[in-house]
Amino acid sequence: MERTNSLGSELSTGSRGQDTFSMSVVLSEAAGLEKSCDVYCVCTLRYAETGKDPATPRAMFAKTTQTCKTETIKKTDRPKWRKGKADFLIRDFSPGFYLELNLMSQKLLGSSLLGRGQVDLLEFFGQPYTDRWLPVRSKTNADAGSIRILTAIDTEVVRAFQARFKGSLATTSTIDSWPGGPGSVARDNLQPLSPAHRDGPPA
């Protein structure tokens, strides 16, 4: 199943097998950068080990490392990517897994980190499609802008998730809402943004 969003990108809801399902992730754009540079973004599926949970990425996922990377957009403070799409294979609704987004500046000899953000993977399972801005912070914990991320999963997965967690879908999120801009108002990210909030931050 596929859906075309307002940016013209195709979001595939993937398929659900006996043991796994896929979540489609699109890294769409970024805003609020301090200055123009050559920018790309990397999104990685990670597991926050607690020492008590025996689950590991190898046991939970078909791949031990799953990453989505965009192309580099040169000399801009508002990059809009066309190639930042990947399908992450997921086996369960277990907590502890999250998406880490790294906003990077391409240099002549290597790359440097502009900002980093993360969000709990469970927050994407409550609805088939999400369209959100994730604030990122620099190494000194300063505001480094925001990244727009879109996700899609099969409706059967959403039903299974809702049946398992019933009415307790509200969670505390690291993602903030629009239209006030990055860091403005915290919200329940399992509720969809209205169309008026999906066009991105003010110029």
PDB file of C-alpha atoms in Angstrom:
ATOM      1  CA  MET A   1       0.000   0.000   0.000  1.00  0.00           C
ATOM      2  CA  GLU A   2       1.262   3.490  -0.848  1.00  0.00           C
ATOM      3  CA  ARG A   3       0.277   7.030  -0.046  1.00  0.00           C
ATOM      4  CA  THR A   4       1.471  10.220  -1.733  1.00  0.00           C
ATOM      5  CA  ASN A   5       1.943  13.106   0.685  1.00  0.00           C
ATOM      6  CA  SER A   6       1.816  16.830  -0.058  1.00  0.00           C
ATOM      7  CA  LEU A   7       5.521  16.878  -0.883  1.00  0.00           C
ATOM      8  CA  GLY A   8       5.105  14.299  -3.629  1.00  0.00           C
ATOM      9  CA  SER A   9       6.987  11.614  -1.708  1.00  0.00           C
ATOM     10  CA  GLU A  10       5.542   8.131  -1.583  1.00  0.00           C
ATOM     11  CA  LEU A  11       4.997   6.590   1.820  1.00  0.00           C
ATOM     12  CA  SER A  12       4.679   2.828   1.703  1.00  0.00           C
ATOM     13  CA  THR A  13       2.798   1.226   4.573  1.00  0.00           C
ATOM     14  CA  GLY A  14       4.761  -1.939   3.950  1.00  0.00           C
ATOM     15  CA  SER A  15       3.474  -5.390   4.716  1.00  0.00           C
ATOM     16  CA  ARG A  16       2.970  -7.404   7.827  1.00  0.00           C
ATOM     17  CA  GLY A  17       4.381 -10.902   7.998  1.00  0.00           C
ATOM     18  CA  GLN A  18       3.945 -13.524  10.659  1.00  0.00           C
ATOM     19  CA  ASP A  19       6.727 -12.136  12.854  1.00  0.00           C
ATOM     20  CA  THR A  20       7.569  -8.689  11.479  1.00  0.00           C
ATOM     21  CA  PHE A  21       6.033  -5.548  10.092  1.00  0.00           C
ATOM     22  CA  SER A  22       7.621  -2.602   8.342  1.00  0.00           C
ATOM     23  CA  MET A  23       7.448   1.101   9.109  1.00  0.00           C
ATOM     24  CA  SER A  24       8.198   3.482   6.275  1.00  0.00           C
ATOM     25  CA  VAL A  25      10.237   6.557   7.264  1.00  0.00           C
ATOM     26  CA  VAL A  26      10.779   9.674   5.148  1.00  0.00           C
ATOM     27  CA  LEU A  27      13.234  12.407   6.139  1.00  0.00           C
ATOM     28  CA  SER A  28      11.624  15.337   4.378  1.00  0.00           C
ATOM     29  CA  GLU A  29      13.297  18.614   5.298  1.00  0.00           C
ATOM     30  CA  ALA A  30      14.982  20.666   8.008  1.00  0.00           C
ATOM     31  CA  ALA A  31      14.637  24.250   9.199  1.00  0.00           C
ATOM     32  CA  GLY A  32      16.063  26.661  11.731  1.00  0.00           C
ATOM     33  CA  LEU A  33      19.727  26.005  10.981  1.00  0.00           C
ATOM     34  CA  GLU A  34      22.094  28.644  12.335  1.00  0.00           C
ATOM     35  CA  LYS A  35      23.752  29.190   8.942  1.00  0.00           C
ATOM     36  CA  SER A  36      23.866  27.839   5.404  1.00  0.00           C
ATOM     37  CA  CYS A  37      25.990  24.738   4.866  1.00  0.00           C
ATOM     38  CA  ASP A  38      26.043  21.409   3.005  1.00  0.00           C
ATOM     39  CA  VAL A  39      23.422  19.437   4.943  1.00  0.00           C
ATOM     40  CA  TYR A  40      22.286  15.827   5.173  1.00  0.00           C
ATOM     41  CA  CYS A  41      20.427  13.757   7.757  1.00  0.00           C
ATOM     42  CA  VAL A  42      20.809  10.236   9.133  1.00  0.00           C
ATOM     43  CA  CYS A  43      18.050   8.385  11.019  1.00  0.00           C
ATOM     44  CA  THR A  44      19.012   5.231  12.937  1.00  0.00           C
ATOM     45  CA  LEU A  45      16.904   2.723  14.831  1.00  0.00           C
ATOM     46  CA  ARG A  46      18.471   2.245  18.283  1.00  0.00           C
ATOM     47  CA  TYR A  47      17.822   0.367  21.525  1.00  0.00           C
ATOM     48  CA  ALA A  48      18.277   1.963  24.950  1.00  0.00           C
ATOM     49  CA  GLU A  49      19.736  -0.884  27.023  1.00  0.00           C
ATOM     50  CA  THR A  50      18.730  -0.798  30.671  1.00  0.00           C
ATOM     51  CA  GLY A  51      20.668  -3.815  31.880  1.00  0.00           C
ATOM     52  CA  LYS A  52      17.383  -5.427  32.976  1.00  0.00           C
ATOM     53  CA  ASP A  53      15.704  -5.978  29.631  1.00  0.00           C
ATOM     54  CA  PRO A  54      17.150  -9.052  27.867  1.00  0.00           C
ATOM     55  CA  ALA A  55      15.926  -7.820  24.473  1.00  0.00           C
ATOM     56  CA  THR A  56      18.606  -6.750  21.997  1.00  0.00           C
ATOM     57  CA  PRO A  57      18.452  -5.308  18.485  1.00  0.00           C
ATOM     58  CA  ARG A  58      19.573  -8.687  17.130  1.00  0.00           C
ATOM     59  CA  ALA A  59      16.696 -10.462  18.843  1.00  0.00           C
ATOM     60  CA  MET A  60      14.074  -7.819  18.085  1.00  0.00           C
ATOM     61  CA  PHE A  61      14.818  -6.834  14.514  1.00  0.00           C
ATOM     62  CA  ALA A  62      15.596  -8.557  11.247  1.00  0.00           C
ATOM     63  CA  LYS A  63      18.676  -6.322  10.955  1.00  0.00           C
ATOM     64  CA  THR A  64      20.984  -5.290  13.779  1.00  0.00           C
ATOM     65  CA  THR A  65      21.459  -1.802  12.313  1.00  0.00           C
ATOM     66  CA  GLN A  66      18.786  -0.012  10.321  1.00  0.00           C
ATOM     67  CA  THR A  67      19.528   3.427   8.925  1.00  0.00           C
ATOM     68  CA  CYS A  68      17.924   5.979   6.653  1.00  0.00           C
ATOM     69  CA  LYS A  69      20.189   8.608   5.059  1.00  0.00           C
ATOM     70  CA  THR A  70      19.410  11.559   2.813  1.00  0.00           C
ATOM     71  CA  GLU A  71      21.446  13.104   0.045  1.00  0.00           C
ATOM     72  CA  THR A  72      23.491  16.256   0.778  1.00  0.00           C
ATOM     73  CA  ILE A  73      21.892  19.596  -0.113  1.00  0.00           C
ATOM     74  CA  LYS A  74      24.562  22.238  -0.641  1.00  0.00           C
ATOM     75  CA  LYS A  75      24.746  25.758   0.765  1.00  0.00           C
ATOM     76  CA  THR A  76      21.365  25.989   2.459  1.00  0.00           C
ATOM     77  CA  ASP A  77      19.799  26.600   5.861  1.00  0.00           C
ATOM     78  CA  ARG A  78      16.510  24.995   4.773  1.00  0.00           C
ATOM     79  CA  PRO A  79      17.316  21.655   3.065  1.00  0.00           C
ATOM     80  CA  LYS A  80      14.533  19.683   1.369  1.00  0.00           C
ATOM     81  CA  TRP A  81      15.563  16.113   0.628  1.00  0.00           C
ATOM     82  CA  ARG A  82      14.262  13.713  -2.021  1.00  0.00           C
ATOM     83  CA  LYS A  83      16.134  10.501  -1.151  1.00  0.00           C
ATOM     84  CA  GLY A  84      15.693  10.120   2.595  1.00  0.00           C
ATOM     85  CA  LYS A  85      13.419   7.074   2.689  1.00  0.00           C
ATOM     86  CA  ALA A  86      13.747   3.633   4.282  1.00  0.00           C
ATOM     87  CA  ASP A  87      11.559   0.786   5.550  1.00  0.00           C
ATOM     88  CA  PHE A  88      12.476  -0.367   9.060  1.00  0.00           C
ATOM     89  CA  LEU A  89      11.608  -3.973   9.914  1.00  0.00           C
ATOM     90  CA  ILE A  90      10.092  -4.317  13.384  1.00  0.00           C
ATOM     91  CA  ARG A  91       9.101  -7.425  15.346  1.00  0.00           C
ATOM     92  CA  ASP A  92       7.309  -6.214  18.444  1.00  0.00           C
ATOM     93  CA  PHE A  93       5.865  -3.295  20.401  1.00  0.00           C
ATOM     94  CA  SER A  94       8.424  -3.677  23.179  1.00  0.00           C
ATOM     95  CA  PRO A  95       9.624  -0.404  24.777  1.00  0.00           C
ATOM     96  CA  GLY A  96      13.200   0.831  24.696  1.00  0.00           C
ATOM     97  CA  PHE A  97      13.582   1.315  20.964  1.00  0.00           C
ATOM     98  CA  TYR A  98      13.815   4.773  19.465  1.00  0.00           C
ATOM     99  CA  LEU A  99      14.715   6.690  16.313  1.00  0.00           C
ATOM    100  CA  GLU A 100      17.842   8.837  16.524  1.00  0.00           C
ATOM    101  CA  LEU A 101      18.129  11.667  13.995  1.00  0.00           C
ATOM    102  CA  ASN A 102      21.474  13.309  13.298  1.00  0.00           C
ATOM    103  CA  LEU A 103      21.585  16.527  11.267  1.00  0.00           C
ATOM    104  CA  MET A 104      25.029  16.678   9.666  1.00  0.00           C
ATOM    105  CA  SER A 105      27.186  19.229   7.844  1.00  0.00           C
ATOM    106  CA  GLN A 106      29.325  17.802   5.043  1.00  0.00           C
ATOM    107  CA  LYS A 107      32.889  19.101   5.102  1.00  0.00           C
ATOM    108  CA  LEU A 108      35.787  18.746   2.679  1.00  0.00           C
ATOM    109  CA  LEU A 109      37.331  16.132   4.974  1.00  0.00           C
ATOM    110  CA  GLY A 110      34.467  14.377   6.745  1.00  0.00           C
ATOM    111  CA  SER A 111      31.322  15.633   8.492  1.00  0.00           C
ATOM    112  CA  SER A 112      30.348  17.465  11.669  1.00  0.00           C
ATOM    113  CA  LEU A 113      27.226  17.172  13.813  1.00  0.00           C
ATOM    114  CA  LEU A 114      24.821  20.101  13.652  1.00  0.00           C
ATOM    115  CA  GLY A 115      22.161  18.635  15.910  1.00  0.00           C
ATOM    116  CA  ARG A 116      20.645  15.444  17.294  1.00  0.00           C
ATOM    117  CA  GLY A 117      17.155  14.395  18.368  1.00  0.00           C
ATOM    118  CA  GLN A 118      15.348  11.189  19.287  1.00  0.00           C
ATOM    119  CA  VAL A 119      11.825   9.856  19.698  1.00  0.00           C
ATOM    120  CA  ASP A 120      10.362   6.676  21.193  1.00  0.00           C
ATOM    121  CA  LEU A 121       9.420   4.175  18.498  1.00  0.00           C
ATOM    122  CA  LEU A 122       6.124   3.354  20.240  1.00  0.00           C
ATOM    123  CA  GLU A 123       4.848   6.837  19.474  1.00  0.00           C
ATOM    124  CA  PHE A 124       4.501   6.005  15.779  1.00  0.00           C
ATOM    125  CA  PHE A 125       2.275   2.941  16.157  1.00  0.00           C
ATOM    126  CA  GLY A 126      -0.977   4.630  17.180  1.00  0.00           C
ATOM    127  CA  GLN A 127      -1.950   5.806  13.692  1.00  0.00           C
ATOM    128  CA  PRO A 128      -1.164   4.788  10.102  1.00  0.00           C
ATOM    129  CA  TYR A 129       0.524   8.062   9.116  1.00  0.00           C
ATOM    130  CA  THR A 130       2.420  10.758  11.028  1.00  0.00           C
ATOM    131  CA  ASP A 131       3.862  14.082   9.881  1.00  0.00           C
ATOM    132  CA  ARG A 132       5.977  15.779  12.553  1.00  0.00           C
ATOM    133  CA  TRP A 133       8.824  18.151  13.279  1.00  0.00           C
ATOM    134  CA  LEU A 134      11.534  16.930  15.647  1.00  0.00           C
ATOM    135  CA  PRO A 135      13.730  19.548  17.361  1.00  0.00           C
ATOM    136  CA  VAL A 136      17.436  18.766  17.451  1.00  0.00           C
ATOM    137  CA  ARG A 137      20.102  20.005  19.836  1.00  0.00           C
ATOM    138  CA  SER A 138      23.784  20.719  19.301  1.00  0.00           C
ATOM    139  CA  LYS A 139      26.645  19.197  21.288  1.00  0.00           C
ATOM    140  CA  THR A 140      26.388  22.163  23.653  1.00  0.00           C
ATOM    141  CA  ASN A 141      22.608  21.532  24.042  1.00  0.00           C
ATOM    142  CA  ALA A 142      21.721  24.633  22.045  1.00  0.00           C
ATOM    143  CA  ASP A 143      18.774  24.790  19.656  1.00  0.00           C
ATOM    144  CA  ALA A 144      20.055  23.508  16.293  1.00  0.00           C
ATOM    145  CA  GLY A 145      16.836  23.538  14.260  1.00  0.00           C
ATOM    146  CA  SER A 146      14.183  20.933  13.454  1.00  0.00           C
ATOM    147  CA  ILE A 147      13.734  17.958  11.131  1.00  0.00           C
ATOM    148  CA  ARG A 148      10.471  17.004   9.457  1.00  0.00           C
ATOM    149  CA  ILE A 149       9.852  13.250   9.560  1.00  0.00           C
ATOM    150  CA  LEU A 150       6.955  11.317   8.034  1.00  0.00           C
ATOM    151  CA  THR A 151       6.069   7.715   8.890  1.00  0.00           C
ATOM    152  CA  ALA A 152       3.587   5.103   7.675  1.00  0.00           C
ATOM    153  CA  ILE A 153       2.578   1.659   8.908  1.00  0.00           C
ATOM    154  CA  ASP A 154      -0.146  -0.801   7.949  1.00  0.00           C
ATOM    155  CA  THR A 155      -3.561  -0.253   9.529  1.00  0.00           C
ATOM    156  CA  GLU A 156      -3.519  -3.835  10.856  1.00  0.00           C
ATOM    157  CA  VAL A 157      -0.462  -2.944  12.921  1.00  0.00           C
ATOM    158  CA  VAL A 158      -2.255   0.105  14.313  1.00  0.00           C
ATOM    159  CA  ARG A 159      -5.252  -2.030  15.304  1.00  0.00           C
ATOM    160  CA  ALA A 160      -2.995  -4.580  17.012  1.00  0.00           C
ATOM    161  CA  PHE A 161      -1.166  -1.809  18.875  1.00  0.00           C
ATOM    162  CA  GLN A 162      -4.407  -0.150  19.989  1.00  0.00           C
ATOM    163  CA  ALA A 163      -5.851  -3.494  21.107  1.00  0.00           C
ATOM    164  CA  ARG A 164      -2.755  -4.221  23.172  1.00  0.00           C
ATOM    165  CA  PHE A 165      -2.516  -0.833  24.873  1.00  0.00           C
ATOM    166  CA  LYS A 166      -6.259  -0.010  24.756  1.00  0.00           C
ATOM    167  CA  GLY A 167      -6.860   3.457  26.204  1.00  0.00           C
ATOM    168  CA  SER A 168      -3.342   4.117  27.460  1.00  0.00           C
ATOM    169  CA  LEU A 169      -1.904   5.530  24.233  1.00  0.00           C
ATOM    170  CA  ALA A 170      -0.865   8.939  25.547  1.00  0.00           C
ATOM    171  CA  THR A 171       2.869   9.181  26.163  1.00  0.00           C
ATOM    172  CA  THR A 172       5.452  11.790  27.033  1.00  0.00           C
ATOM    173  CA  SER A 173       7.271  12.795  23.881  1.00  0.00           C
ATOM    174  CA  THR A 174      10.523  14.404  22.846  1.00  0.00           C
ATOM    175  CA  ILE A 175       8.727  15.865  19.798  1.00  0.00           C
ATOM    176  CA  ASP A 176       7.110  19.285  19.988  1.00  0.00           C
ATOM    177  CA  SER A 177       4.316  20.715  17.905  1.00  0.00           C
ATOM    178  CA  TRP A 178       3.684  23.538  15.456  1.00  0.00           C
ATOM    179  CA  PRO A 179       2.619  26.224  14.622  1.00  0.00           C
ATOM    180  CA  GLY A 180       4.549  27.961  17.417  1.00  0.00           C
ATOM    181  CA  GLY A 181       7.866  26.606  16.188  1.00  0.00           C
ATOM    182  CA  PRO A 182      10.333  24.069  17.580  1.00  0.00           C
ATOM    183  CA  GLY A 183      10.113  23.653  21.322  1.00  0.00           C
ATOM    184  CA  SER A 184       6.891  25.666  21.599  1.00  0.00           C
ATOM    185  CA  VAL A 185       4.189  23.310  22.911  1.00  0.00           C
ATOM    186  CA  ALA A 186       4.457  19.695  24.005  1.00  0.00           C
ATOM    187  CA  ARG A 187       1.702  17.423  22.710  1.00  0.00           C
ATOM    188  CA  ASP A 188       0.496  13.848  22.552  1.00  0.00           C
ATOM    189  CA  ASN A 189       2.181  12.659  19.379  1.00  0.00           C
ATOM    190  CA  LEU A 190      -0.265   9.850  18.841  1.00  0.00           C
ATOM    191  CA  GLN A 191      -2.769  12.500  17.769  1.00  0.00           C
ATOM    192  CA  PRO A 192      -2.437  13.648  14.134  1.00  0.00           C
ATOM    193  CA  LEU A 193      -1.402  17.155  13.191  1.00  0.00           C
ATOM    194  CA  SER A 194      -4.059  19.129  11.380  1.00  0.00           C
ATOM    195  CA  PRO A 195      -3.299  19.970   7.709  1.00  0.00           C
ATOM    196  CA  ALA A 196      -2.655  23.590   8.668  1.00  0.00           C
ATOM    197  CA  HIS A 197       0.297  22.486  10.803  1.00  0.00           C
ATOM    198  CA  ARG A 198       2.013  20.357   8.175  1.00  0.00           C
ATOM    199  CA  ASP A 199       3.539  23.043   6.001  1.00  0.00           C
ATOM    200  CA  GLY A 200       6.523  23.531   8.266  1.00  0.00           C
ATOM    201  CA  PRO A 201       7.893  26.330  10.416  1.00  0.00           C
ATOM    202  CA  PRO A 202       7.481  29.989   9.570  1.00  0.00           C
ATOM    203  CA  ALA A 203      10.162  31.422   7.292  1.00  0.00           C
TER     204      ALA A 203
END
